[in-house]
Amino acid sequence: MVVSAFQRFVRAALMATFCAECDDMWWLSLKPAGLWYAVGAALDAMGPSNETSSAVIEWWRTSLASVHDMDSPSWKGPEVSICPVDLEDGAALSCRGVDIGHRSRFANAIAQPSRPGLRACWSALQYKVTATDLKADCQGSDQVLVMLPHADLIGHISNGIHWFLPLVWSIHAEYGGPSKVTIAIIDSHWLEIHGVEVFDGINFEHRANPRFFLPLLSLLSDRPVVHLSDLSTSPGCPTVCHKKAVWGFRQVSAHRERQSLSAGPVPGTAVYRAAIYQQSMQLWIQSSTKLQETLAKNRMVPGPNVRIVPVHPLSSKKSAGTRIVKVAIRQRIKTRRIANIEDIVNDMAAQIRAHEVYGAMAIVGEQGAVSSAEMSSLEQIALARQLDIMVSPVG
C-alpha cells in the first residue's frame, strides 16, 4: 500500500513539474514543492527493504535537497501561454529592453500573479518585459514586429528548421509577407534568476556566430533585422516601436506536420495536403527573387569543399536516357566520418550505370564543415532541392 501511495505521489509531482499549459490557478491545497515533500516522506516510509530501495532513497535525499530549502522561489503558477504570444497592443525595443502595451491580453495575464518577463519558446531563459502605455506615435500600424528570443535560435540544421520554417510560414501566411514585418532578435536583457545562466555561443546562432539560419532572416523582411543588443548600446537610446507585435514562433511537431490528411474532391476520399514545411518553402520562393535566382542555377558543379563525380551509362547507344540522377554524399571530419566513402561512391555509381542513365555525384565536406564562404546557406538549400538522393551519416 505504501508503494502504491508512493507511485501516486511521484506521478502527481511529475505532472506538476511538467504542467506548462495548465490554467493559472493551482487547485490543490499544497504547492508543487509540497508534492515533492510527500514523495520524500513516502520513500522514507517504504524503508530500506532491499539494496535497490536504499539506493533510491539516498538518490532522492541527495537530488531533492533543494526542495527542503525554504528560500526556494515561490510558485507563481504555470506558464500563461506558449509561443507565439500575440501582443495586440504592440511592443517597443530600446536600451531599456522590451516594453509591451499594457492593454494586451498577455500584459493583463501576467499582472496577477506578477511575473518578471517572457520566456523563450524552447529554452527556459526568461527576458525582462515591462507593461507600459506605448506612445501614440508608435510607427507602422501595418507592420508586425516579430521578436525572436536568441536562446531559441539553434543553428544545427536538423533542429533549426523547426523554428525557422514555421517562422517563414507565419510571415507569409499570417503576417502579410516580408513587406509587412520587422524581425527583431532579442539578444539582451534576459533575467538571471539563478545567477548561473550561460548562453551557449557554439551551438546557437548569434551575431558573432552566424551559422545556417541567421543569414537567411534578412530575406524574410524588407526591413533590416533589428538586434536588441544594438539598441542597448547605441547612443541616444533609439526606440523601435510597432503597434502590432508577436513574441516567438509557432510550435510545430516535426512528425505530425510532415503529412496530414484532408478531404478529397470526391466525397469519401482523402488526399495528402502539403506539410507546413513544404508550404513554407513554396511561399518563400514566390516572395523572394533572390531565392528564385539561386534555385534556378545549377549547383552540381565543383567548388571549394565540393567534389563532383560524373557517372556515364554503360551503353553507348544514343537511346540512353538524358535524365541525370543527382546524388550528394555528406562527409564529416571528426565524428561520424564515413570511413569507406570511396566504396560507397563506386557502389552508387555502379547502380546508376546499371539503369542506363547519366548521373552526377557531389561529395561535400571532405575538408571539414562547409563554411559560408565556400557555400552560402541559400546555395546549400538550392543544392539540396536539386538532388534526387542525399546520403549522410546523420540521417
Short mmCIF file of C-alpha atoms in Angstrom, two decimals:
data_model
loop_
_atom_site.label_atom_id
_atom_site.label_comp_id
_atom_site.label_asym_id
_atom_site.label_seq_id
_atom_site.Cartn_x
_atom_site.Cartn_y
_atom_site.Cartn_z
CA MET A 1 0.00 0.00 0.00
CA VAL A 2 2.89 2.35 0.81
CA VAL A 3 4.44 1.56 -2.58
CA SER A 4 1.15 2.35 -4.34
CA ALA A 5 0.89 5.68 -2.48
CA PHE A 6 4.48 6.48 -3.39
CA GLN A 7 3.80 5.82 -7.07
CA ARG A 8 0.78 8.11 -6.97
CA PHE A 9 2.77 10.88 -5.31
CA VAL A 10 5.52 10.59 -7.92
CA ARG A 11 3.02 10.77 -10.75
CA ALA A 12 1.33 13.85 -9.26
CA ALA A 13 4.68 15.55 -8.66
CA LEU A 14 5.84 14.91 -12.21
CA MET A 15 2.57 16.22 -13.62
CA ALA A 16 3.00 19.37 -11.56
CA THR A 17 6.57 19.75 -12.76
CA PHE A 18 5.79 19.39 -16.44
CA CYS A 19 2.46 21.19 -16.48
CA ALA A 20 3.19 24.05 -18.90
CA GLU A 21 -0.27 24.62 -20.35
CA CYS A 22 -2.47 24.45 -17.25
CA ASP A 23 -4.76 27.18 -16.07
CA ASP A 24 -3.24 29.92 -13.97
CA MET A 25 -4.96 28.58 -10.86
CA TRP A 26 -3.41 25.82 -8.76
CA TRP A 27 -6.33 23.81 -7.42
CA LEU A 28 -4.55 21.67 -4.82
CA SER A 29 -4.22 22.83 -1.24
CA LEU A 30 -0.44 22.37 -1.27
CA LYS A 31 2.18 23.82 -3.57
CA PRO A 32 4.07 21.65 -6.11
CA ALA A 33 7.07 21.61 -3.77
CA GLY A 34 4.79 20.02 -1.19
CA LEU A 35 4.24 17.09 -3.52
CA TRP A 36 7.98 16.53 -3.59
CA TYR A 37 7.99 16.61 0.22
CA ALA A 38 5.35 13.88 0.09
CA VAL A 39 7.47 11.84 -2.30
CA GLY A 40 10.40 12.01 0.10
CA ALA A 41 8.16 11.06 3.02
CA ALA A 42 6.73 8.13 1.09
CA LEU A 43 10.22 6.90 0.31
CA ASP A 44 11.17 7.11 3.99
CA ALA A 45 8.03 5.15 4.87
CA MET A 46 8.97 2.40 2.42
CA GLY A 47 12.14 1.70 4.41
CA PRO A 48 15.35 0.07 3.18
CA SER A 49 13.78 -3.31 2.43
CA ASN A 50 16.48 -4.12 -0.07
CA GLU A 51 19.63 -2.73 -1.62
CA THR A 52 17.79 -1.16 -4.55
CA SER A 53 15.30 0.77 -2.44
CA SER A 54 18.15 2.01 -0.22
CA ALA A 55 19.93 3.41 -3.25
CA VAL A 56 16.72 5.04 -4.46
CA ILE A 57 16.10 6.68 -1.09
CA GLU A 58 19.65 8.01 -0.96
CA TRP A 59 19.31 9.37 -4.50
CA TRP A 60 16.09 11.20 -3.64
CA ARG A 61 17.54 12.62 -0.44
CA THR A 62 20.55 13.95 -2.32
CA SER A 63 18.96 15.24 -5.52
CA LEU A 64 15.90 16.80 -3.91
CA ALA A 65 17.72 18.50 -1.06
CA SER A 66 16.94 21.87 -2.62
CA VAL A 67 13.22 21.17 -2.24
CA HIS A 68 13.60 21.45 1.54
CA ASP A 69 15.22 24.88 1.19
CA MET A 70 12.56 27.31 2.36
CA ASP A 71 14.25 30.11 0.38
CA SER A 72 13.45 28.43 -2.94
CA PRO A 73 11.49 30.56 -5.47
CA SER A 74 7.78 30.73 -4.71
CA TRP A 75 5.28 29.09 -7.04
CA LYS A 76 3.82 31.64 -9.45
CA GLY A 77 1.62 29.26 -11.39
CA PRO A 78 2.25 27.65 -14.78
CA GLU A 79 3.11 29.49 -17.97
CA VAL A 80 0.47 31.92 -19.23
CA SER A 81 0.89 30.95 -22.86
CA ILE A 82 3.16 29.10 -25.22
CA CYS A 83 4.63 30.65 -28.34
CA PRO A 84 3.66 32.55 -30.31
CA VAL A 85 2.37 35.24 -27.95
CA ASP A 86 0.19 37.81 -29.72
CA LEU A 87 0.89 41.25 -28.25
CA GLU A 88 -2.02 43.07 -29.84
CA ASP A 89 -1.25 46.35 -28.02
CA GLY A 90 2.21 46.48 -29.57
CA ALA A 91 5.77 46.43 -28.30
CA ALA A 92 8.80 48.72 -28.18
CA LEU A 93 12.51 47.86 -28.12
CA SER A 94 15.14 50.20 -26.74
CA CYS A 95 18.11 50.40 -24.38
CA ARG A 96 15.62 49.71 -21.58
CA GLY A 97 14.75 46.32 -23.06
CA VAL A 98 11.31 45.15 -24.16
CA ASP A 99 8.20 47.22 -23.39
CA ILE A 100 4.76 45.80 -24.19
CA GLY A 101 1.44 47.61 -24.40
CA HIS A 102 -0.33 47.36 -21.07
CA ARG A 103 -3.71 46.79 -22.75
CA SER A 104 -2.72 43.46 -24.33
CA ARG A 105 -4.22 40.26 -23.01
CA PHE A 106 -0.77 38.96 -22.14
CA ALA A 107 0.10 42.04 -20.09
CA ASN A 108 -3.11 41.58 -18.11
CA ALA A 109 -2.49 37.86 -17.72
CA ILE A 110 0.94 38.31 -16.14
CA ALA A 111 -0.19 41.03 -13.78
CA GLN A 112 -1.66 38.55 -11.26
CA PRO A 113 0.43 36.83 -10.11
CA SER A 114 3.30 39.11 -11.07
CA ARG A 115 5.81 37.57 -13.46
CA PRO A 116 9.14 39.13 -14.38
CA GLY A 117 9.08 38.56 -18.11
CA LEU A 118 8.55 36.49 -21.23
CA ARG A 119 10.03 33.03 -21.52
CA ALA A 120 11.76 31.80 -24.65
CA CYS A 121 9.79 29.34 -26.78
CA TRP A 122 12.10 26.35 -26.23
CA SER A 123 14.65 27.50 -23.69
CA ALA A 124 13.85 28.15 -20.03
CA LEU A 125 15.56 31.54 -20.30
CA GLN A 126 13.33 34.50 -19.45
CA TYR A 127 13.57 38.04 -20.79
CA LYS A 128 12.60 41.14 -18.88
CA VAL A 129 9.47 42.91 -20.15
CA THR A 130 7.68 45.97 -18.83
CA ALA A 131 3.99 46.65 -19.41
CA THR A 132 3.51 50.31 -20.21
CA ASP A 133 1.39 52.78 -22.16
CA LEU A 134 3.15 52.93 -25.51
CA LYS A 135 3.39 56.26 -27.27
CA ALA A 136 0.58 57.16 -29.63
CA ASP A 137 3.08 57.83 -32.41
CA CYS A 138 4.27 54.20 -32.43
CA GLN A 139 5.35 53.68 -36.03
CA GLY A 140 3.94 51.41 -38.71
CA SER A 141 0.43 50.31 -37.81
CA ASP A 142 0.54 47.92 -40.77
CA GLN A 143 3.84 46.40 -39.62
CA VAL A 144 4.17 43.40 -37.32
CA LEU A 145 7.20 43.30 -35.03
CA VAL A 146 8.29 39.64 -34.82
CA MET A 147 10.52 39.15 -31.77
CA LEU A 148 12.74 36.06 -31.66
CA PRO A 149 14.36 35.05 -28.34
CA HIS A 150 18.04 34.44 -29.08
CA ALA A 151 18.07 31.40 -26.76
CA ASP A 152 15.83 29.57 -29.28
CA LEU A 153 17.93 30.18 -32.40
CA ILE A 154 19.71 26.86 -32.55
CA GLY A 155 22.00 26.64 -35.58
CA HIS A 156 22.05 22.89 -36.20
CA ILE A 157 20.13 22.30 -39.43
CA SER A 158 18.08 19.28 -38.35
CA ASN A 159 16.84 21.17 -35.26
CA GLY A 160 16.89 24.72 -36.61
CA ILE A 161 14.30 24.04 -39.32
CA HIS A 162 11.73 23.55 -36.55
CA TRP A 163 11.90 27.24 -35.63
CA PHE A 164 12.91 28.70 -38.99
CA LEU A 165 10.31 27.17 -41.32
CA PRO A 166 7.33 27.83 -39.01
CA LEU A 167 8.59 31.43 -38.89
CA VAL A 168 8.73 31.55 -42.70
CA TRP A 169 5.17 30.20 -42.86
CA SER A 170 3.77 32.69 -40.35
CA ILE A 171 5.42 35.68 -42.04
CA HIS A 172 3.85 34.79 -45.37
CA ALA A 173 0.54 33.18 -44.36
CA GLU A 174 -0.35 35.17 -41.23
CA TYR A 175 1.52 38.49 -41.12
CA GLY A 176 1.18 39.67 -44.73
CA GLY A 177 4.58 38.82 -46.19
CA PRO A 178 8.11 40.30 -45.97
CA SER A 179 6.91 43.86 -46.64
CA LYS A 180 4.69 43.77 -43.56
CA VAL A 181 7.11 42.52 -40.89
CA THR A 182 10.15 43.68 -38.94
CA ILE A 183 12.24 40.91 -37.40
CA ALA A 184 13.96 41.58 -34.09
CA ILE A 185 16.37 39.26 -32.28
CA ILE A 186 16.09 39.66 -28.51
CA ASP A 187 19.70 39.06 -27.51
CA SER A 188 19.99 41.10 -24.32
CA HIS A 189 18.07 41.91 -21.12
CA TRP A 190 17.48 38.31 -20.08
CA LEU A 191 16.82 37.53 -16.44
CA GLU A 192 19.50 35.79 -14.42
CA ILE A 193 17.11 34.15 -11.99
CA HIS A 194 19.61 31.63 -10.65
CA GLY A 195 22.75 33.64 -11.39
CA VAL A 196 24.32 30.81 -13.37
CA GLU A 197 22.70 31.29 -16.77
CA VAL A 198 25.31 30.98 -19.54
CA PHE A 199 24.47 31.35 -23.22
CA ASP A 200 25.64 28.52 -25.47
CA GLY A 201 27.51 30.54 -28.08
CA ILE A 202 28.70 27.48 -30.02
CA ASN A 203 25.50 25.64 -30.94
CA PHE A 204 23.17 28.64 -31.03
CA GLU A 205 23.33 31.43 -33.58
CA HIS A 206 24.23 34.99 -32.69
CA ARG A 207 25.97 37.93 -34.32
CA ALA A 208 29.45 36.59 -33.60
CA ASN A 209 28.44 33.10 -34.73
CA PRO A 210 26.06 33.32 -37.72
CA ARG A 211 25.58 29.74 -38.82
CA PHE A 212 22.96 28.45 -41.26
CA PHE A 213 19.75 30.32 -40.43
CA LEU A 214 20.74 33.74 -39.12
CA PRO A 215 21.94 34.99 -42.56
CA LEU A 216 18.57 33.96 -44.04
CA LEU A 217 16.49 36.20 -41.77
CA SER A 218 17.29 39.26 -43.91
CA LEU A 219 15.44 37.57 -46.79
CA LEU A 220 12.22 37.32 -44.77
CA SER A 221 11.69 41.05 -44.33
CA ASP A 222 12.11 44.13 -46.48
CA ARG A 223 13.47 45.93 -43.40
CA PRO A 224 16.84 45.33 -41.72
CA VAL A 225 16.93 42.79 -38.90
CA VAL A 226 16.95 44.51 -35.51
CA HIS A 227 19.19 43.31 -32.65
CA LEU A 228 18.18 44.41 -29.17
CA SER A 229 21.85 44.37 -28.16
CA ASP A 230 22.49 47.11 -30.76
CA LEU A 231 19.76 49.31 -29.31
CA SER A 232 21.09 48.69 -25.82
CA THR A 233 24.49 50.15 -26.67
CA SER A 234 23.51 52.86 -29.17
CA PRO A 235 23.86 56.50 -28.04
CA GLY A 236 20.63 58.33 -27.50
CA CYS A 237 18.70 55.11 -26.72
CA PRO A 238 16.87 54.73 -30.08
CA THR A 239 13.49 53.00 -29.99
CA VAL A 240 11.84 50.56 -32.39
CA CYS A 241 8.11 50.58 -31.74
CA HIS A 242 5.23 48.84 -33.52
CA LYS A 243 1.53 48.75 -32.78
CA LYS A 244 1.40 45.04 -33.55
CA ALA A 245 3.88 42.55 -32.17
CA VAL A 246 4.40 38.80 -31.80
CA TRP A 247 6.75 37.01 -29.44
CA GLY A 248 8.28 33.79 -30.77
CA PHE A 249 7.21 31.35 -33.45
CA ARG A 250 4.66 28.59 -33.94
CA GLN A 251 5.31 25.29 -32.22
CA VAL A 252 5.17 22.65 -34.95
CA SER A 253 5.61 18.94 -34.44
CA ALA A 254 8.18 17.73 -36.95
CA HIS A 255 6.46 14.36 -37.28
CA ARG A 256 2.80 15.39 -37.21
CA GLU A 257 3.23 18.15 -39.77
CA ARG A 258 5.10 16.17 -42.40
CA GLN A 259 1.87 14.81 -43.84
CA SER A 260 -1.75 15.33 -42.91
CA LEU A 261 -4.97 14.09 -44.39
CA SER A 262 -7.69 16.35 -45.72
CA ALA A 263 -10.93 15.67 -47.52
CA GLY A 264 -10.53 14.86 -51.19
CA PRO A 265 -12.53 16.31 -54.12
CA VAL A 266 -14.70 13.19 -54.21
CA PRO A 267 -16.83 12.51 -51.10
CA GLY A 268 -15.40 9.68 -49.04
CA THR A 269 -11.85 10.12 -50.36
CA ALA A 270 -8.83 11.73 -48.74
CA VAL A 271 -5.67 13.34 -50.07
CA TYR A 272 -2.37 14.33 -48.50
CA ARG A 273 -2.07 18.07 -48.30
CA ALA A 274 1.29 19.82 -48.28
CA ALA A 275 3.00 19.85 -44.91
CA ILE A 276 3.73 23.21 -43.32
CA TYR A 277 7.45 22.93 -44.15
CA GLN A 278 6.67 22.41 -47.83
CA GLN A 279 4.17 25.27 -47.77
CA SER A 280 6.81 27.48 -46.17
CA MET A 281 9.27 26.90 -48.98
CA GLN A 282 6.61 27.42 -51.66
CA LEU A 283 5.54 30.75 -50.15
CA TRP A 284 9.12 31.87 -49.63
CA ILE A 285 10.11 31.06 -53.23
CA GLN A 286 7.16 33.10 -54.51
CA SER A 287 8.13 36.17 -52.48
CA SER A 288 11.94 36.14 -52.83
CA THR A 289 13.57 36.98 -56.15
CA LYS A 290 16.99 36.16 -54.72
CA LEU A 291 15.83 32.69 -53.68
CA GLN A 292 14.33 32.11 -57.13
CA GLU A 293 17.59 33.08 -58.84
CA THR A 294 19.65 30.87 -56.53
CA LEU A 295 17.40 27.86 -57.09
CA ALA A 296 17.44 28.32 -60.87
CA LYS A 297 21.22 27.95 -61.03
CA ASN A 298 22.80 24.51 -61.43
CA ARG A 299 24.53 23.70 -58.13
CA MET A 300 26.02 20.34 -59.18
CA VAL A 301 29.36 21.94 -60.00
CA PRO A 302 32.81 21.51 -58.41
CA GLY A 303 33.90 24.12 -55.92
CA PRO A 304 35.64 24.62 -52.58
CA ASN A 305 34.92 21.57 -50.43
CA VAL A 306 32.70 20.07 -53.17
CA ARG A 307 33.94 17.20 -55.37
CA ILE A 308 31.85 16.17 -58.39
CA VAL A 309 31.98 12.62 -59.77
CA PRO A 310 30.25 12.25 -63.18
CA VAL A 311 28.59 8.92 -63.98
CA HIS A 312 28.02 7.69 -67.55
CA PRO A 313 25.72 4.82 -68.56
CA LEU A 314 27.26 1.53 -69.66
CA SER A 315 25.52 1.70 -73.01
CA SER A 316 26.99 3.98 -75.65
CA LYS A 317 23.75 3.97 -77.62
CA LYS A 318 22.18 7.31 -78.35
CA SER A 319 18.96 5.97 -76.91
CA ALA A 320 20.41 6.15 -73.41
CA GLY A 321 18.20 8.36 -71.25
CA THR A 322 19.13 12.01 -70.88
CA ARG A 323 17.83 12.10 -67.30
CA ILE A 324 20.63 12.89 -64.84
CA VAL A 325 20.36 11.31 -61.41
CA LYS A 326 21.82 13.74 -58.89
CA VAL A 327 23.30 12.41 -55.64
CA ALA A 328 25.05 14.19 -52.77
CA ILE A 329 27.13 12.49 -50.08
CA ARG A 330 27.77 14.49 -46.91
CA GLN A 331 31.15 13.72 -45.35
CA ARG A 332 32.29 14.62 -41.85
CA ILE A 333 35.81 15.03 -40.49
CA LYS A 334 35.76 14.38 -36.74
CA THR A 335 32.74 12.38 -35.63
CA ARG A 336 30.57 10.04 -37.71
CA ARG A 337 33.04 10.15 -40.56
CA ILE A 338 32.30 7.77 -43.45
CA ALA A 339 35.50 5.70 -43.49
CA ASN A 340 34.71 3.83 -46.73
CA ILE A 341 33.35 6.77 -48.68
CA GLU A 342 35.11 5.74 -51.93
CA ASP A 343 33.46 2.30 -51.75
CA ILE A 344 30.08 4.00 -51.36
CA VAL A 345 30.77 6.35 -54.28
CA ASN A 346 31.80 3.45 -56.53
CA ASP A 347 28.83 1.30 -55.49
CA MET A 348 26.29 4.05 -56.11
CA ALA A 349 27.91 4.89 -59.44
CA ALA A 350 27.62 1.24 -60.47
CA GLN A 351 23.92 1.19 -59.60
CA ILE A 352 23.29 4.35 -61.63
CA ARG A 353 25.16 2.89 -64.62
CA ALA A 354 23.15 -0.33 -64.37
CA HIS A 355 19.96 1.66 -65.01
CA GLU A 356 21.44 3.13 -68.20
CA VAL A 357 21.14 6.74 -67.08
CA TYR A 358 23.57 9.57 -66.53
CA GLY A 359 24.47 10.65 -63.04
CA ALA A 360 26.35 13.25 -61.06
CA MET A 361 27.58 12.76 -57.51
CA ALA A 362 28.61 15.62 -55.21
CA ILE A 363 30.80 14.76 -52.22
CA VAL A 364 30.51 17.68 -49.80
CA GLY A 365 32.56 18.44 -46.69
CA GLU A 366 35.69 16.35 -47.21
CA GLN A 367 37.85 19.24 -45.99
CA GLY A 368 35.67 19.97 -42.96
CA ALA A 369 32.43 21.76 -42.19
CA VAL A 370 31.15 23.79 -45.14
CA SER A 371 31.72 27.47 -44.42
CA SER A 372 29.55 30.30 -45.67
CA ALA A 373 32.48 31.47 -47.82
CA GLU A 374 32.52 28.09 -49.60
CA MET A 375 28.75 27.77 -49.97
CA SER A 376 26.14 30.16 -48.60
CA SER A 377 23.03 28.95 -46.81
CA LEU A 378 20.94 29.73 -49.89
CA GLU A 379 23.32 27.77 -52.13
CA GLN A 380 23.15 24.80 -49.77
CA ILE A 381 19.35 24.93 -49.92
CA ALA A 382 19.47 25.09 -53.72
CA LEU A 383 21.82 22.11 -53.92
CA ALA A 384 19.61 20.04 -51.61
CA ARG A 385 16.46 20.84 -53.61
CA GLN A 386 18.13 19.82 -56.89
CA LEU A 387 19.07 16.37 -55.59
CA ASP A 388 17.39 13.04 -56.13
CA ILE A 389 19.27 11.25 -53.34
CA MET A 390 21.14 12.53 -50.29
CA VAL A 391 23.44 10.27 -48.24
CA SER A 392 24.67 11.39 -44.83
CA PRO A 393 25.96 9.79 -41.63
CA VAL A 394 23.50 11.92 -39.66
CA GLY A 395 20.27 10.92 -41.40
#
